[in-house]
C-alpha atoms as one frame of an Amber mdcrd trajectory, in Angstrom:
protein
 -11.615  -1.031 -30.050 -11.386  -1.997 -26.283 -14.106  -4.583 -26.901 -13.475
  -7.940 -25.302 -12.787 -10.462 -27.822 -12.929 -14.203 -26.959  -9.404 -15.422
 -27.638  -9.109 -19.099 -27.911  -5.796 -21.003 -27.117  -3.152 -19.554 -24.874
  -0.417 -21.794 -23.410  -0.623 -23.307 -20.058   1.406 -20.499 -18.390  -0.811
 -17.856 -19.557  -3.235 -16.337 -17.101  -5.461 -14.853 -19.786  -9.020 -15.391
 -18.776 -10.942 -16.112 -22.108 -14.400 -14.645 -20.993 -14.367 -11.685 -18.803
 -16.931 -10.742 -16.178 -19.059  -7.715 -16.555 -19.932  -7.272 -12.849 -18.389
  -7.497  -9.472 -19.837 -10.145  -7.028 -21.570  -7.432  -4.890 -22.609  -3.927
  -5.228 -20.766  -1.131  -3.190 -21.860   0.059   0.269 -23.304   3.343   0.921
 -20.767   5.773   2.399 -23.431   8.145   3.572 -23.291   6.871   7.170 -19.602
   7.510   7.527 -17.829  10.784   8.243 -14.504  11.197   6.636 -14.024  14.488
   8.545 -13.706  12.663  11.899 -10.568  11.091  10.626  -9.138  13.767   8.391
  -9.530  16.836  10.678  -6.477  15.503  12.581  -4.362  15.748   9.504  -4.755
  18.999   7.596  -1.567  19.598   5.592  -0.209  16.166   6.418   1.087  13.494
   4.074  -1.881  10.980   3.875   0.239   7.728   3.214   0.685   7.489   7.035
  -3.018   7.629   7.974  -5.007   4.457   8.228  -8.505   5.082   6.601 -11.495
   2.942   7.306 -12.211   0.421   4.659 -15.522   1.937   3.669 -13.684   4.650
   1.731 -11.834   2.130  -0.415 -12.653   0.448  -3.614 -11.810  -3.341  -4.013
  -8.639  -2.823  -6.020  -5.131  -2.375  -4.912  -3.114   0.643  -6.154  -1.066
  -1.752  -8.380  -4.465  -2.808 -10.146  -5.422   0.718 -10.403  -2.184   1.656
 -12.160  -2.830  -0.993 -14.693  -5.864   0.947 -15.900  -3.337   3.134 -17.819
  -3.494   0.100 -20.232  -7.153   0.396 -20.981  -6.742   2.006 -24.436  -3.555
   0.124 -25.583  -4.839   0.191 -29.015  -3.477   3.889 -29.232   0.052   2.332
 -28.707  -0.508  -0.129 -31.429  -1.858   2.582 -33.699   1.193   4.786 -32.941
   3.556   1.807 -33.797   1.891   1.394 -37.260   2.297   5.043 -38.334   5.285
   6.289 -40.311   5.059   9.991 -39.429   6.672  11.020 -36.227   4.052  13.876
 -35.576   1.290  11.489 -36.132   2.822   9.042 -33.631   3.237  11.704 -31.137
  -0.500  12.666 -31.548  -1.354   8.873 -30.776   1.068   8.848 -27.804  -0.524
  12.114 -26.431  -3.934  10.525 -26.743  -2.679   7.541 -24.913  -1.290   9.797
 -22.127  -4.660  11.500 -21.754  -6.665   8.238 -22.014  -4.607   6.776 -19.260
  -5.957   9.042 -16.704  -9.537   8.905 -17.957 -10.680   6.019 -15.678 -10.119
   8.391 -12.760 -13.372  10.235 -13.576 -15.939   9.737 -10.681 -13.587   7.279
  -9.109 -13.883   8.575  -5.507 -13.077   5.254  -3.697  -9.447   4.957  -2.560
  -7.443   1.981  -3.804  -5.853  -0.296  -1.181  -2.253   0.650  -0.205  -0.137
  -2.156  -1.631   1.974  -4.175   0.827   5.756  -4.244   0.408   6.472  -7.013
  -2.064   2.914  -7.235  -3.379   2.759  -7.862  -7.260   0.124  -7.817  -9.827
   0.135  -9.247 -13.360  -2.198  -8.728 -16.183  -2.207 -10.640 -19.519  -4.668
  -9.411 -22.177  -4.212 -11.323 -25.370  -7.257  -9.402 -26.867  -5.636  -6.052
 -26.252  -2.216  -7.273 -27.226  -0.160  -6.717 -23.884   1.093  -8.182 -20.616
   2.026  -6.257 -17.513   3.796  -6.920 -14.226   3.936  -4.480 -11.332   5.446
  -4.681  -7.861   5.332  -2.477  -4.657   9.061  -1.829  -4.359   8.967   0.560
  -1.317   6.759   1.314   1.556   8.010   4.564   2.894   7.703   6.405   0.698
   5.135   4.061  -1.147   6.401   3.420  -4.752   4.867   1.114  -7.208   6.754
   0.033 -10.241   5.262  -1.463 -13.492   6.482  -2.836 -16.773   4.295  -3.571
 -19.748   5.093  -5.131 -22.985   3.389  -5.679 -26.377   2.650  -9.335 -27.097
   4.134  -8.720 -30.742   7.188  -7.051 -29.316   6.204  -3.753 -30.605   6.391
  -1.652 -27.377   7.465  -1.414 -23.885   5.685   0.883 -21.443   7.159   1.183
 -17.892   7.288   3.502 -14.854   7.387   3.970 -11.194   4.751   6.051  -9.353
   4.941   7.680  -5.947   1.455   9.131  -5.206   2.071  12.170  -2.982  -1.211
  12.789  -1.148  -2.030  15.910   0.714  -5.147  17.012   2.529  -6.225  20.665
   2.295  -9.196  20.978   4.479 -12.024  20.455   1.728  -9.980  18.472  -0.748
  -7.319  15.751  -1.184  -4.727  16.338  -3.710  -2.665  13.267  -5.294   0.543
  14.315  -6.994   1.713  11.176  -8.957   5.520  11.764  -8.960   7.596   9.447
 -11.180   8.392   9.065 -14.807   6.406   7.166 -17.373   8.261   5.870 -20.392
   6.898   4.439 -23.580   9.288   2.773 -26.138   8.080   2.069 -29.683  10.466
  -0.640 -30.617   9.962  -0.673 -34.417  10.725   2.959 -34.539  13.600   3.029
 -32.057  11.880   5.836 -30.216  11.267   6.611 -26.600   8.854   9.019 -25.054
   8.712  10.135 -21.309   6.202  12.054 -19.223   4.618  12.555 -15.791   0.952
  12.549 -15.009  -1.295  15.493 -14.022  -2.189  16.122 -10.375  -5.573  14.679
  -9.352  -7.863  16.321  -6.818 -10.824  14.925  -4.965 -13.090  17.893  -3.703
 -15.807  17.932  -1.003 -14.538  15.200   1.065 -16.242  16.623   4.024 -19.789
  17.407   2.901 -21.419  17.493  -0.490 -20.888  15.318  -3.508 -17.309  14.292
  -4.258 -15.819  15.262  -7.582 -12.650  15.120  -9.136 -10.419  17.374 -11.238
  -6.995  16.971 -12.905  -4.680  19.738 -13.532  -1.089  20.669 -14.234   1.244
  20.449 -17.368   2.260  17.127 -18.868   5.219  17.352 -21.135   5.816  14.348
 -23.514   9.175  14.293 -25.008  10.319  12.257 -28.057  13.935  11.575 -27.197
  14.759  10.539 -30.628  13.293  13.440 -32.652  13.313  16.209 -30.041   9.636
  16.761 -30.658   7.706  17.770 -27.756   3.957  17.700 -26.716   3.043  20.049
 -23.891  -0.418  19.410 -22.517  -2.234  21.584 -20.098  -4.778  19.959 -18.017
  -6.823  22.939 -16.915  -8.112  23.530 -13.322 -11.913  24.033 -13.403 -11.705
  27.813 -12.792 -14.615  29.948 -11.677 -17.990  28.715 -12.850 -16.484  25.541
 -14.138 -15.892  26.687 -17.696 -12.647  24.939 -17.893 -13.683  21.703 -15.987
 -11.903  18.607 -17.475 -10.433  20.537 -20.403  -7.021  19.627 -21.731  -5.235
  21.448 -24.626  -1.813  21.936 -25.869   0.663  21.757 -28.816   3.076  19.420
 -30.476   6.288  21.388 -31.318   9.656  20.411 -33.032  12.993  20.864 -31.195
  13.162  24.486 -32.595   9.599  25.178 -30.796   7.726  25.543 -34.041   4.054
  24.510 -33.401   3.358  21.455 -35.597  -0.037  20.883 -34.426  -2.575  21.698
 -31.526  -4.448  19.262 -29.327  -7.562  19.950 -27.309 -10.472  17.976 -25.667
 -11.459  16.670 -22.178  -9.728  14.007 -20.292 -13.134  12.467 -19.489 -14.201
  12.319 -23.100 -12.082  12.770 -26.172  -9.001  14.261 -27.773  -8.799  16.082
 -31.157  -5.914  17.408 -33.235  -6.061  20.496 -35.467  -3.783  22.967 -37.339
  -2.336  25.367 -34.698  -3.138  28.509 -36.670  -6.913  27.470 -36.748  -6.787
  26.648 -33.048  -5.145  29.926 -32.154  -7.753  31.850 -34.110 -10.580  29.994
 -32.319  -9.023  30.533 -28.862  -8.711  34.392 -29.715 -12.342  34.417 -30.722
 -13.486  32.357 -27.750 -11.622  34.799 -25.288 -13.343  37.770 -26.921 -16.697
  36.196 -26.395 -15.820  35.360 -22.795 -14.685  38.907 -22.026 -17.955  40.301
 -23.359 -20.060  37.868 -21.231 -17.883  38.786 -18.400 -18.615  42.500 -18.666
 -22.359  41.964 -19.109 -22.578  40.107 -15.735 -20.072  41.135 -13.095 -18.843
  38.092 -11.319 -17.741  37.639  -7.725 -14.235  36.155  -7.846 -13.927  35.892
  -4.118 -15.774  32.696  -3.674 -14.061  29.368  -3.836 -15.849  26.673  -5.736
 -17.015  23.824  -3.624 -19.872  22.314  -5.482 -19.053  20.486  -8.574 -19.396
  23.002 -11.409 -21.768  22.235 -14.347 -19.592  22.945 -17.506 -21.188  25.191
 -20.094 -21.822  22.405 -22.409 -21.153  18.817 -21.612 -19.342  18.026 -24.846
 -16.233  19.680 -26.555 -16.828  22.171 -29.332 -15.322  20.661 -32.302 -13.150
  23.161 -34.379 -13.698  22.576 -38.174 -10.940  20.732 -39.677 -10.197  18.793
 -36.377  -9.196  14.971 -36.458 -10.619  12.708 -33.545  -7.626  10.935 -31.895
  -9.295   9.189 -29.110 -12.922   8.851 -27.597 -13.699   7.234 -24.300 -15.744
   3.911 -24.189 -18.938   4.316 -22.197 -19.052   3.120 -18.758 -21.205  -0.086
 -18.175 -24.861   0.314 -17.132 -24.136  -0.904 -13.491 -21.070   1.221 -13.091
 -22.472   3.502 -10.388 -23.305   0.509  -8.137 -19.824  -0.834  -8.623 -17.571
   1.918  -7.554 -17.835   3.702 -10.967 -15.661   1.068 -12.426 -15.036   0.838
 -16.208 -15.480  -2.509 -18.010 -11.903  -2.819 -17.878 -11.570  -2.051 -14.111
 -14.330  -4.734 -13.507 -12.135  -7.587 -14.568  -8.844  -6.574 -12.783  -9.398
  -8.616  -9.671 -10.926 -11.554 -11.460  -9.415 -14.892 -10.644 -10.069 -18.656
 -11.599  -8.580 -21.875 -10.528  -6.391 -22.220 -13.497  -4.893 -18.771 -13.004
  -4.421 -19.318  -9.250  -2.137 -22.351 -10.074  -0.008 -20.185 -12.251   0.216
 -16.605 -10.483   2.649 -16.079  -7.623   1.435 -15.976  -3.930   2.183 -12.166
  -3.824  -0.288 -11.346  -6.598  -2.978  -8.884  -5.026  -5.948 -11.157  -6.427
  -5.047 -13.428  -3.603  -5.102 -10.498  -0.983  -7.942 -11.473   1.469  -9.011
  -7.896   2.531  -9.546  -6.816  -1.165 -11.322 -10.235  -1.913 -13.542  -9.749
   1.192 -14.696  -6.147   0.063 -15.253  -7.253  -3.419 -17.595 -10.008  -2.163
 -19.438  -7.403   0.059 -18.044  -8.568   3.405 -17.146  -5.224   4.820 -16.442
  -6.322   8.336 -14.219  -9.115   7.358 -12.442  -6.781   4.910 -11.741  -4.395
   7.769 -10.467  -7.102  10.021  -8.152  -8.469   7.261  -6.798  -5.079   6.293
  -5.822  -4.614   9.913  -4.198  -7.928  10.236  -2.192  -7.472   7.027  -0.992
  -4.023   8.069   0.154  -5.261  11.571   1.885  -8.375   9.770   3.738  -5.928
   7.601   4.809  -3.731  10.588   5.965  -6.890  12.456   8.009  -8.028   9.544
   9.562  -4.507   9.237  10.452  -4.667  12.867  12.114  -8.096  12.523  14.193
  -6.750   9.512  15.350  -3.815  11.456  16.485  -6.075  14.383  18.335  -8.294
  12.174  19.651  -5.301  10.149  18.600  -6.997   6.925  17.418  -4.715   3.936
  14.297  -5.520   1.980  15.135  -6.882  -1.439  12.935  -6.123  -4.359  12.228
  -9.178  -6.571  11.307  -8.029 -10.208  12.706  -4.492 -10.273  15.874  -2.642
  -9.402  16.566   0.970  -8.599  18.353   2.912 -11.293  18.322   6.009 -13.505
  15.733   6.337 -16.179  17.785   5.500 -19.505  16.282   8.331 -21.413  16.012
  11.353 -18.910  18.191  10.134 -16.082  15.401  10.579 -13.291  15.418   8.184
 -10.517  13.435   5.181 -11.438  12.816   1.466 -11.089  13.738  -0.857 -13.922
  12.365  -4.227 -14.570  14.969  -6.932 -13.894  13.393  -9.541 -16.146  12.463
 -13.303 -15.628   8.918 -12.761 -14.114   7.112 -14.650 -16.930   9.383 -17.606
 -16.481   6.958 -18.670 -13.750   9.626 -19.729 -11.334   8.396 -18.432  -8.056
  10.614 -19.531  -5.161  11.626 -17.768  -1.877   8.733 -15.277  -2.136   7.835
 -13.278   0.871   4.763 -14.503   2.819   2.855 -11.141   2.968  -0.880 -12.159
   3.189
């Protein structure tokens, strides 16, 4: 369903590229000759947004583009919109929330930190949405985004502040901020926050990623709730990538169980069937445990190999979502998905339409994508210095930074601090934009 269709037409103000590229201009560099430890040993327990990392550890995308990967499985939102049963809609929304973090799997390159005022837009006629995002704050770094269905069937928006912490052998990214999905035809709004993402073995060994924590999706109209538990891998990796949980009504009655892996798929099943399966599974595990005494003192460093690559399908389950396979050249291309591969694509027609703050026009990312690593490094340094100088000038003249497309305000559904789209971006009227590149 995420196949690229050739969509003809499109008005002059659309930036929708008709035929998408399937590869980057240049494969990635080997990181083997670089020691991340030499940089990170100074910063144990520190907040990583203040540390300048060499460009070799990056991938050629801005964090604004990386955020856009939430939209890869937009068909799940369209499907939710088309359903009349609120529990089935919640199943699709839950599948969308899980699918939104699936592209993180094996993506160990760090996206470029967006510059203050940087923007990114994506129009996908074939997937039925358009999105605008803006870097609205630099300290702390906050990225706001707003996507809408081209048929006016949904609005999806949020603001993310990725809090990064270094813990000696791993880097943990906690994506603070609320995500909101509005299904306009049903007059429904859902909110949730994303799980924590952790990159292991950043000093030696093979880098690997896990996501963990509880994700609570609330339907603010019906009071239904979906609580998903992204499991930490646990000893011997039995739980690696697993996600499971329940949809419950406002009186906490379980309506349905969900299970799967965020790297692979999500299923729904009757809660009683699921609980019986879990009970049986636990019994089997206990027996195994007793037959071979395990040492629990060792911390897992190497990426665990799960018991079986795939999810055991409980009889009576319904498949809600399955991941599209990565393209064959993905390993040489920063482990990008087909969707990620096109995010930094630009052509002459598009260049004449997008604002000068769009990260496709950012020279350090463009140089890295083209395989010019030294130039990328120099440009990154130049842009960071330019940003610092601009901040200094502002503090001298005591003027505050003004965001262009978003304003700060409470989330309309849960009251949390949020950034709300101010409108008028798609009028294509880009005057007085900051010169950030």
